Coordinates of N, CA, C and O in Angstrom, one line a residue:
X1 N 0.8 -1.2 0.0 CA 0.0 0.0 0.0 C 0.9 1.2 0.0 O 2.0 1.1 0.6
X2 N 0.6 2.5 -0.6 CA 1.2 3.1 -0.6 C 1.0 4.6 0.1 O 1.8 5.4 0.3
X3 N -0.6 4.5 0.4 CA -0.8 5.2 1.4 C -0.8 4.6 2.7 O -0.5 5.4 3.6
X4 N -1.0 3.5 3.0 CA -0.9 3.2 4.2 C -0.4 1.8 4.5 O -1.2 0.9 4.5
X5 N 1.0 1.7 4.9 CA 1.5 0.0 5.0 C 0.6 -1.0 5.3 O 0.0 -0.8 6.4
X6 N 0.1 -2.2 4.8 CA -0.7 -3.7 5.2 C -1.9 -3.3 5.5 O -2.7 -3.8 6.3
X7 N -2.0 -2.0 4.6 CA -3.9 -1.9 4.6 C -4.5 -2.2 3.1 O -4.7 -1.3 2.3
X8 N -4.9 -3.5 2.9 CA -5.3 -3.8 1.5 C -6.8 -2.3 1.2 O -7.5 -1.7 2.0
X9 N -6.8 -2.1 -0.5 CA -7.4 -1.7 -1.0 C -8.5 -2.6 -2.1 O -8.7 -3.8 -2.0
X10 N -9.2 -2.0 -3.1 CA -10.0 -2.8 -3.8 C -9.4 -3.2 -4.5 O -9.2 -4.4 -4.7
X11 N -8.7 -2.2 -5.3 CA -7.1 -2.8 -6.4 C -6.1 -4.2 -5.9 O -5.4 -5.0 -6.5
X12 N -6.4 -4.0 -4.5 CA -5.4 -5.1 -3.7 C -6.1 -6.7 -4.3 O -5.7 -7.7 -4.9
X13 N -7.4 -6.3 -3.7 CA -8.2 -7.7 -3.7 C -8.3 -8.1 -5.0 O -8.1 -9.3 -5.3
X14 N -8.9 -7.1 -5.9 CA -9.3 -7.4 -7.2 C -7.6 -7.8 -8.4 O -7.5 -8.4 -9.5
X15 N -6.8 -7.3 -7.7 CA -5.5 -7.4 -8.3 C -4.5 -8.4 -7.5 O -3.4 -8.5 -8.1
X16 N -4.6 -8.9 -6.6 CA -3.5 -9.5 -5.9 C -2.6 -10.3 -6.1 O -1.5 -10.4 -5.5
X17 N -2.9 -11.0 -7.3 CA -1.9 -11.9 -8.1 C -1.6 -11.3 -9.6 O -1.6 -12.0 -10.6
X18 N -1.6 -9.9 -9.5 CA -1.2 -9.1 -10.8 C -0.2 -9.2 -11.4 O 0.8 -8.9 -10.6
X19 N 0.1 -9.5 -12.4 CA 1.2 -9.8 -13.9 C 2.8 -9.2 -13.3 O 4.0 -9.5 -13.7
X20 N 2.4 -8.3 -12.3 CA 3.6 -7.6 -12.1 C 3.6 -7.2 -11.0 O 4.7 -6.7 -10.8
X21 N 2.8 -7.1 -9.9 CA 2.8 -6.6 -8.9 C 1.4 -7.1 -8.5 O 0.2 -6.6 -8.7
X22 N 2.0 -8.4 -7.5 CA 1.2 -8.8 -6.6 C 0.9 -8.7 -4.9 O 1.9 -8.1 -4.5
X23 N 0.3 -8.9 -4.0 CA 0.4 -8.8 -2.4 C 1.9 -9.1 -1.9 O 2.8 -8.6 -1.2
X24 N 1.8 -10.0 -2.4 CA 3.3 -10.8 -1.7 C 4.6 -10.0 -2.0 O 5.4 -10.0 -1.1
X25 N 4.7 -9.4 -3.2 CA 5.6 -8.3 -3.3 C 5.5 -6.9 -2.6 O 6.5 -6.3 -2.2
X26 N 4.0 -6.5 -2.5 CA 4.3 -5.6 -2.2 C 4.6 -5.7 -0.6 O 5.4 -4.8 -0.1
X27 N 4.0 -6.9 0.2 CA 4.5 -7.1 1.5 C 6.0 -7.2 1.7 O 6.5 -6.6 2.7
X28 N 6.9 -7.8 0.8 CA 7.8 -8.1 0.8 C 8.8 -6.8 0.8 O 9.8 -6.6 1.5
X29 N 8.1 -5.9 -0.4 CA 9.1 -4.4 -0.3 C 8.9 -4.1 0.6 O 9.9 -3.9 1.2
X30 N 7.3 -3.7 1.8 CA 7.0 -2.8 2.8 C 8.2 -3.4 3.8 O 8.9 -2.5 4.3
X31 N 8.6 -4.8 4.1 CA 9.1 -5.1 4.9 C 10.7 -5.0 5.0 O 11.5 -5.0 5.9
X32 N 10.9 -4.8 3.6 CA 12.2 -4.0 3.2 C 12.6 -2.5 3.5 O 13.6 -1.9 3.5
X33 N 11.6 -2.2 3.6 CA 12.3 -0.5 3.7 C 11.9 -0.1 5.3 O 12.2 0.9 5.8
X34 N 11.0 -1.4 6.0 CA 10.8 -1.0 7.8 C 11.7 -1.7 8.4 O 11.9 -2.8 7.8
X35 N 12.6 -1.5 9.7 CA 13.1 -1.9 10.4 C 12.5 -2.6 11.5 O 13.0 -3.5 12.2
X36 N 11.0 -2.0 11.4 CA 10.2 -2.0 12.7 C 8.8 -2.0 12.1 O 8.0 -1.2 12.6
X37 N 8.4 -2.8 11.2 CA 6.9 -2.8 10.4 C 5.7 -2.1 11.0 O 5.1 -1.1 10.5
X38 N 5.4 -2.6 12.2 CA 4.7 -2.7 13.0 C 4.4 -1.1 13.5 O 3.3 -0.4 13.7
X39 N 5.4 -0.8 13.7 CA 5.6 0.3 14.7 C 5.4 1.6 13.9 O 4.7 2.5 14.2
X40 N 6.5 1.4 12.8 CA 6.8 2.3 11.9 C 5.8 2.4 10.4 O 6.1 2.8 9.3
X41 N 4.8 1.9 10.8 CA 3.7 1.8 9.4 C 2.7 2.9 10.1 O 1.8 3.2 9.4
X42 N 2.8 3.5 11.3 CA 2.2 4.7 11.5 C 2.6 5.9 10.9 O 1.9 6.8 10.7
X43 N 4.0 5.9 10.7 CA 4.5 6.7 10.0 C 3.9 8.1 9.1 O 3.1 8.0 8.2
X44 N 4.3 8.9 9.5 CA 3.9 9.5 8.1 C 5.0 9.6 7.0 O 4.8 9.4 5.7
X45 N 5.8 9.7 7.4 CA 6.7 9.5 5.8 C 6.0 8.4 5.4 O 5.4 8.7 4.4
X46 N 5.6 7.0 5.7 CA 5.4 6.2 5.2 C 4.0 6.1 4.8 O 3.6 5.5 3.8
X47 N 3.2 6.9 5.6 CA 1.8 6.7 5.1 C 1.5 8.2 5.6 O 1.1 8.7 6.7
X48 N 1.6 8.9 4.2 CA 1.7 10.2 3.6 C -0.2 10.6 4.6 O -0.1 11.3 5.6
X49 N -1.2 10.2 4.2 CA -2.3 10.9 4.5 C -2.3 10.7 6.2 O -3.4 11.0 6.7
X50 N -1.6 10.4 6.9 CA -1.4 10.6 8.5 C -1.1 11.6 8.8 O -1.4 12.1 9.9
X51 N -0.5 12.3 8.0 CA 0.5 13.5 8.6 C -0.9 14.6 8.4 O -1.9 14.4 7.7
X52 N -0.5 15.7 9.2 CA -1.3 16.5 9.7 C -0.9 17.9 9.3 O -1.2 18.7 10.2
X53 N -0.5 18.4 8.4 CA -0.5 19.8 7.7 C -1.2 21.2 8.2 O -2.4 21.3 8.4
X54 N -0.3 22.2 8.3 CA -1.4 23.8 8.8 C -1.6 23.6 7.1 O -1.1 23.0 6.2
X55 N -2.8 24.6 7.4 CA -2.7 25.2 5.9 C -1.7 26.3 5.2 O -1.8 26.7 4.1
X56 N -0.7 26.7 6.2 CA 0.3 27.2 5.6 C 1.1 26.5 4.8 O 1.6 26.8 3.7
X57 N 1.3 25.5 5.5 CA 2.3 23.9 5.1 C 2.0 23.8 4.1 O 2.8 23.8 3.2
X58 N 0.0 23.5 3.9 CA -0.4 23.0 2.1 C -0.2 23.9 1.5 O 0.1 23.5 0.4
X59 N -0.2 25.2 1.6 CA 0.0 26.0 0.5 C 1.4 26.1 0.3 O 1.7 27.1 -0.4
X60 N 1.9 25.7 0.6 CA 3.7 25.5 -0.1 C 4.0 23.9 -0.8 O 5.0 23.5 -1.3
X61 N 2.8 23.2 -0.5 CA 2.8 21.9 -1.4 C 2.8 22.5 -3.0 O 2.3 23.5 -3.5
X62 N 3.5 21.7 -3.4 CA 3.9 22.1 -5.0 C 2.7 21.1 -5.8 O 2.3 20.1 -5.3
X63 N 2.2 21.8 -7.6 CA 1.6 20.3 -8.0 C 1.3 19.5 -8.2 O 0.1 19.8 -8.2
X64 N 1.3 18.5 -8.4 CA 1.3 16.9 -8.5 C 0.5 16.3 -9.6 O -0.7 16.2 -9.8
X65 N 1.6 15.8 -10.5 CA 0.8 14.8 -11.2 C 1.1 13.3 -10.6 O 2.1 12.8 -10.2
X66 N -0.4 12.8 -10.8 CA -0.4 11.3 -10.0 C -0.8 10.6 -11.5 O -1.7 10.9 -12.3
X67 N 0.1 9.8 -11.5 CA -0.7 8.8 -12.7 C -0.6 7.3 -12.4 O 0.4 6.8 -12.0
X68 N -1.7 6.6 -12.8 CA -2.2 5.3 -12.3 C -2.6 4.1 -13.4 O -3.3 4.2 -14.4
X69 N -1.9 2.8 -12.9 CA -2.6 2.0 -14.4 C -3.6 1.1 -13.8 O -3.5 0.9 -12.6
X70 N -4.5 0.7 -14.5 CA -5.9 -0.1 -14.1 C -5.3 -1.3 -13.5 O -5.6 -1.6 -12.4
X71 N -4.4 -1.9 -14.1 CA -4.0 -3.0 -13.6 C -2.7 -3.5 -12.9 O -2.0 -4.5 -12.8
X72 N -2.6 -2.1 -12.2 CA -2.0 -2.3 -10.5 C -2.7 -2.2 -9.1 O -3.7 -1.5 -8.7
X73 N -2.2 -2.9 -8.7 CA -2.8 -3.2 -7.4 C -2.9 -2.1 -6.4 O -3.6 -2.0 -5.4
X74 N -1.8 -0.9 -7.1 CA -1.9 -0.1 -6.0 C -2.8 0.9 -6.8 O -2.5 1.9 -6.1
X75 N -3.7 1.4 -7.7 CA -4.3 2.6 -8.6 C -5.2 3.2 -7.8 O -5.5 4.4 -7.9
X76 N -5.8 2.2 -6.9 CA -6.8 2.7 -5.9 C -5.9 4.0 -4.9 O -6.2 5.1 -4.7
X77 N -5.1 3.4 -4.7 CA -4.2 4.4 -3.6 C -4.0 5.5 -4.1 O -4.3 6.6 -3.5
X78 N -3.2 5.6 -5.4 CA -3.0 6.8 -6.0 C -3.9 7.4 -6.1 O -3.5 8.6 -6.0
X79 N -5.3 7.3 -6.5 CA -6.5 8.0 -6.6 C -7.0 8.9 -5.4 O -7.5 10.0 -5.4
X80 N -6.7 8.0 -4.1 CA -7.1 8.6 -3.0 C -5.8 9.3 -2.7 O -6.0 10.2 -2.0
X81 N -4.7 9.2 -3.0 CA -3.4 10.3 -2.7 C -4.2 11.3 -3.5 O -5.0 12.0 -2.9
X82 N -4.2 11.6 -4.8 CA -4.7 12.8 -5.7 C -5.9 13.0 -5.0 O -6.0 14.2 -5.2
X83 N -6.7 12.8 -4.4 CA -8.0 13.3 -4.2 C -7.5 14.2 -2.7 O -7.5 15.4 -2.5
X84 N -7.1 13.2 -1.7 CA -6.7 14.1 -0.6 C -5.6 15.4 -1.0 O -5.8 16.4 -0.4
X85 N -4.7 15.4 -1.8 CA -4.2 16.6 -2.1 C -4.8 17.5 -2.6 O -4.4 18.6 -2.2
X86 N -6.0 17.4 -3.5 CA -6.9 18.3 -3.9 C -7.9 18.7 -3.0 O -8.7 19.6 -3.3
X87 N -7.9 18.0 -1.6 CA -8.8 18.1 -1.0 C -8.3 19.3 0.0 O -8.9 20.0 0.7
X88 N -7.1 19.3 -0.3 CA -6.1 20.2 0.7 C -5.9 21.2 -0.1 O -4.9 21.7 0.5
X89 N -6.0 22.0 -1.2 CA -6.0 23.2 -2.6 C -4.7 22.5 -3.2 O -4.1 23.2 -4.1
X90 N -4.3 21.6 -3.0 CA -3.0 21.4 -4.5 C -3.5 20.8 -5.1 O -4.0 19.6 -5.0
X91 N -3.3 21.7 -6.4 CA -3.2 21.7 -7.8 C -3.0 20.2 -8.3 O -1.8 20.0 -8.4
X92 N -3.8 19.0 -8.7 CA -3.5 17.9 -8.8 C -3.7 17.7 -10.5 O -4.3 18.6 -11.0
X93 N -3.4 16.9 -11.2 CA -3.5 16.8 -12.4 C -3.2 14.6 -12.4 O -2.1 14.0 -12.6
X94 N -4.4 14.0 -12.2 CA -4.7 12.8 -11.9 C -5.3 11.9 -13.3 O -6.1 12.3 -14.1
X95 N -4.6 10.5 -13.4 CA -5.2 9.7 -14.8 C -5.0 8.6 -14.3 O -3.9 8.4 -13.8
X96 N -5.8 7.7 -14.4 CA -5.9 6.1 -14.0 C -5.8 5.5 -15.7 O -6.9 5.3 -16.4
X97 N -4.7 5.4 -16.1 CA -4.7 4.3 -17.5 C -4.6 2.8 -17.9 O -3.9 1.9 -17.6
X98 N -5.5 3.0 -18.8 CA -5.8 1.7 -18.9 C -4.7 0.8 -19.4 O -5.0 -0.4 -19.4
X99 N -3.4 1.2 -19.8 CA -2.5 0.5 -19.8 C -1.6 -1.1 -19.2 O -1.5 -0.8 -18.1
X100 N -1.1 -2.1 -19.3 CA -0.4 -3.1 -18.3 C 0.1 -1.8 -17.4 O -0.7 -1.3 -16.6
X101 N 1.4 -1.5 -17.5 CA 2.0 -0.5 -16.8 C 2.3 0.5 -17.7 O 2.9 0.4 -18.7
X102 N 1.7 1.7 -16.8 CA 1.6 2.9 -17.5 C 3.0 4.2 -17.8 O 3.1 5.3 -18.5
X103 N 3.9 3.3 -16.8 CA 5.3 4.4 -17.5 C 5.8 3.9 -19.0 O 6.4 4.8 -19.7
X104 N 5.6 2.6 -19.3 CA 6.5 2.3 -20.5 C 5.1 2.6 -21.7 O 5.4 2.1 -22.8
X105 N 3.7 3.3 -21.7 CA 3.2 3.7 -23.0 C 3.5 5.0 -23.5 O 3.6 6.0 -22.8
X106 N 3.5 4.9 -24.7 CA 3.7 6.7 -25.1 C 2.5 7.5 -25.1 O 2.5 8.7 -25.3
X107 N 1.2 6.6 -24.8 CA -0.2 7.6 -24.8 C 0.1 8.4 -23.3 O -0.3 9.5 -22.9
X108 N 0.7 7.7 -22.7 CA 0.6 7.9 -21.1 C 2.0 8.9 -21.0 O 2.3 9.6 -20.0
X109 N 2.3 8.9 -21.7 CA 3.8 10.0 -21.7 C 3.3 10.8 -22.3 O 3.8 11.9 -21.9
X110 N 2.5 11.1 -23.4 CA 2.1 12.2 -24.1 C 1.1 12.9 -22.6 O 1.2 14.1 -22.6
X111 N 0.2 12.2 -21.5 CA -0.4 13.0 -20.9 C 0.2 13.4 -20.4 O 0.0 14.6 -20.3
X112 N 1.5 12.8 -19.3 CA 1.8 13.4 -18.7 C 2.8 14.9 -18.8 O 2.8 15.9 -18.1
X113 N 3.6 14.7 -19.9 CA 3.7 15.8 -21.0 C 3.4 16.9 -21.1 O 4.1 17.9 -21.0
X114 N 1.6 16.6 -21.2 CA 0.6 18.3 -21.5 C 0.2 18.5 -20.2 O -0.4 19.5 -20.0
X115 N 0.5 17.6 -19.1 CA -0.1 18.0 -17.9 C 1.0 19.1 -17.2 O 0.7 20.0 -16.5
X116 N 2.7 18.7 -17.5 CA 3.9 18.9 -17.0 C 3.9 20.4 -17.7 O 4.0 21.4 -17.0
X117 N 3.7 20.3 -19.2 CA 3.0 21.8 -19.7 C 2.2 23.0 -18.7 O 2.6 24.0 -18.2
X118 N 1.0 22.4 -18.8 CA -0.3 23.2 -18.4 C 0.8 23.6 -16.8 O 1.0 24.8 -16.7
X119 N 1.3 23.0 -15.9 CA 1.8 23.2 -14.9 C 3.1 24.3 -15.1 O 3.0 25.5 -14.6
X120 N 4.0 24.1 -15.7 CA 4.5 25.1 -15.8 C 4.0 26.3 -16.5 O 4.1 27.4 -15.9
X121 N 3.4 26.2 -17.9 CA 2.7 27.2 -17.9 C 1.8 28.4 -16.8 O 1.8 29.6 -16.6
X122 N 1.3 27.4 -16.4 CA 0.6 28.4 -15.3 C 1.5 28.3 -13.8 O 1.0 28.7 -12.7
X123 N 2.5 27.9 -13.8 CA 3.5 28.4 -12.7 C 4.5 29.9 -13.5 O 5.2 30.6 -12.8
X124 N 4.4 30.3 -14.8 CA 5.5 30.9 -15.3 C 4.4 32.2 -15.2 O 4.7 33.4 -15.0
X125 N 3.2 31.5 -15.5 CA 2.0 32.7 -15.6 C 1.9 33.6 -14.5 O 2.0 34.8 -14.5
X126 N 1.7 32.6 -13.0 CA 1.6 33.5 -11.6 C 3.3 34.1 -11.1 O 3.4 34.9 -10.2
X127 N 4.0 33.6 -11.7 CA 5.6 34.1 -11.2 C 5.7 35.8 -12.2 O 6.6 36.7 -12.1
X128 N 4.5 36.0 -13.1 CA 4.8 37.4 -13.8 C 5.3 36.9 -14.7 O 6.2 37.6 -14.9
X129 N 5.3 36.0 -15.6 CA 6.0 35.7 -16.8 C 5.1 35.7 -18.1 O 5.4 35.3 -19.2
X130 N 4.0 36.1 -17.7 CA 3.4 36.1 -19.2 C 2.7 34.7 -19.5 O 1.8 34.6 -20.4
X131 N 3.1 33.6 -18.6 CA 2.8 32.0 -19.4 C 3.1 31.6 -20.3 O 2.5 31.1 -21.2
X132 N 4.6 32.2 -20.1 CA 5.6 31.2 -21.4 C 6.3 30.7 -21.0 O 7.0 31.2 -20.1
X133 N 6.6 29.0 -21.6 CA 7.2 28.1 -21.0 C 8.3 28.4 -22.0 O 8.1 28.2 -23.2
X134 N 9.7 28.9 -21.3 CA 11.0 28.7 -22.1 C 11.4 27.5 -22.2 O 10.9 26.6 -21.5
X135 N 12.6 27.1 -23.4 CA 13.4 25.9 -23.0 C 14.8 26.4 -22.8 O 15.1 27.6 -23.1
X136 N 15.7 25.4 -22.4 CA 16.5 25.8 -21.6 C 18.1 25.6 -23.1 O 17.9 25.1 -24.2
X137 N 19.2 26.2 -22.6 CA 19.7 26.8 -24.1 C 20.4 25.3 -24.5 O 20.9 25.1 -25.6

């Protein structure tokens, strides 16, 4: 899980023995990167929607593109990360693709792309720049 350590989702259940990423792996990494599973799965570094934010805090949260493939087990999570960050005013730019895995398609690189666009654009826009995305020499 990626919001929250050894808490299955619907993606979990509906995906558990997925082509590429099934339970047992993902148990396997969580138990890899804890010293202390148990203890340390309260975490917020580890389980991002625990932590407890002023709204000063979120408004220095930067954009976020989340992008998600149907047939991972974790897509549910990412949906609910983009949703709680939006729920907090950052600027989310969210897509669940229907892809196996969605880093290696080029439709999915083309979104993320125009989304990486529209974001700087309108970061160059509120900095006083007009909303023009330079490239670099």
């Amino acid at each position: 899980s990626v919001i929250h350590p050894y808490s299955p989702t619907g993606s979990h259940v509906r995906l558990n023995m997925g082509p590429l990423l099934g339970n047992g792996l993902i148990t396997y990494m969580w138990n890899q990167y804890f010293s202390d599973p148990i203890r340390q799965a309260s975490d917020p570094r580890a389980a991002p929607l625990l932590d407890e934010l002023s709204s000063e805090e979120w408004a220095l949260v930067p954009p976020a593109i989340v992008v998600t493939s149907h047939f991972d087990p974790l897509c549910d999570e990412g949906e609910v990360y983009a949703a709680h960050l939006a729920s907090h005013g950052v600027e989310v730019h969210a897509a669940r693709r229907l892809e196996m895995h969605c880093m290696r398609a080029s439709s999915t690189d083309e979104w993320v792309w125009a989304s990486l666009r529209t974001l700087l654009w309108r970061s160059s826009e509120m900095a006083g720049g007009g909303g023009e995305v330079g490239t670099c020499p």
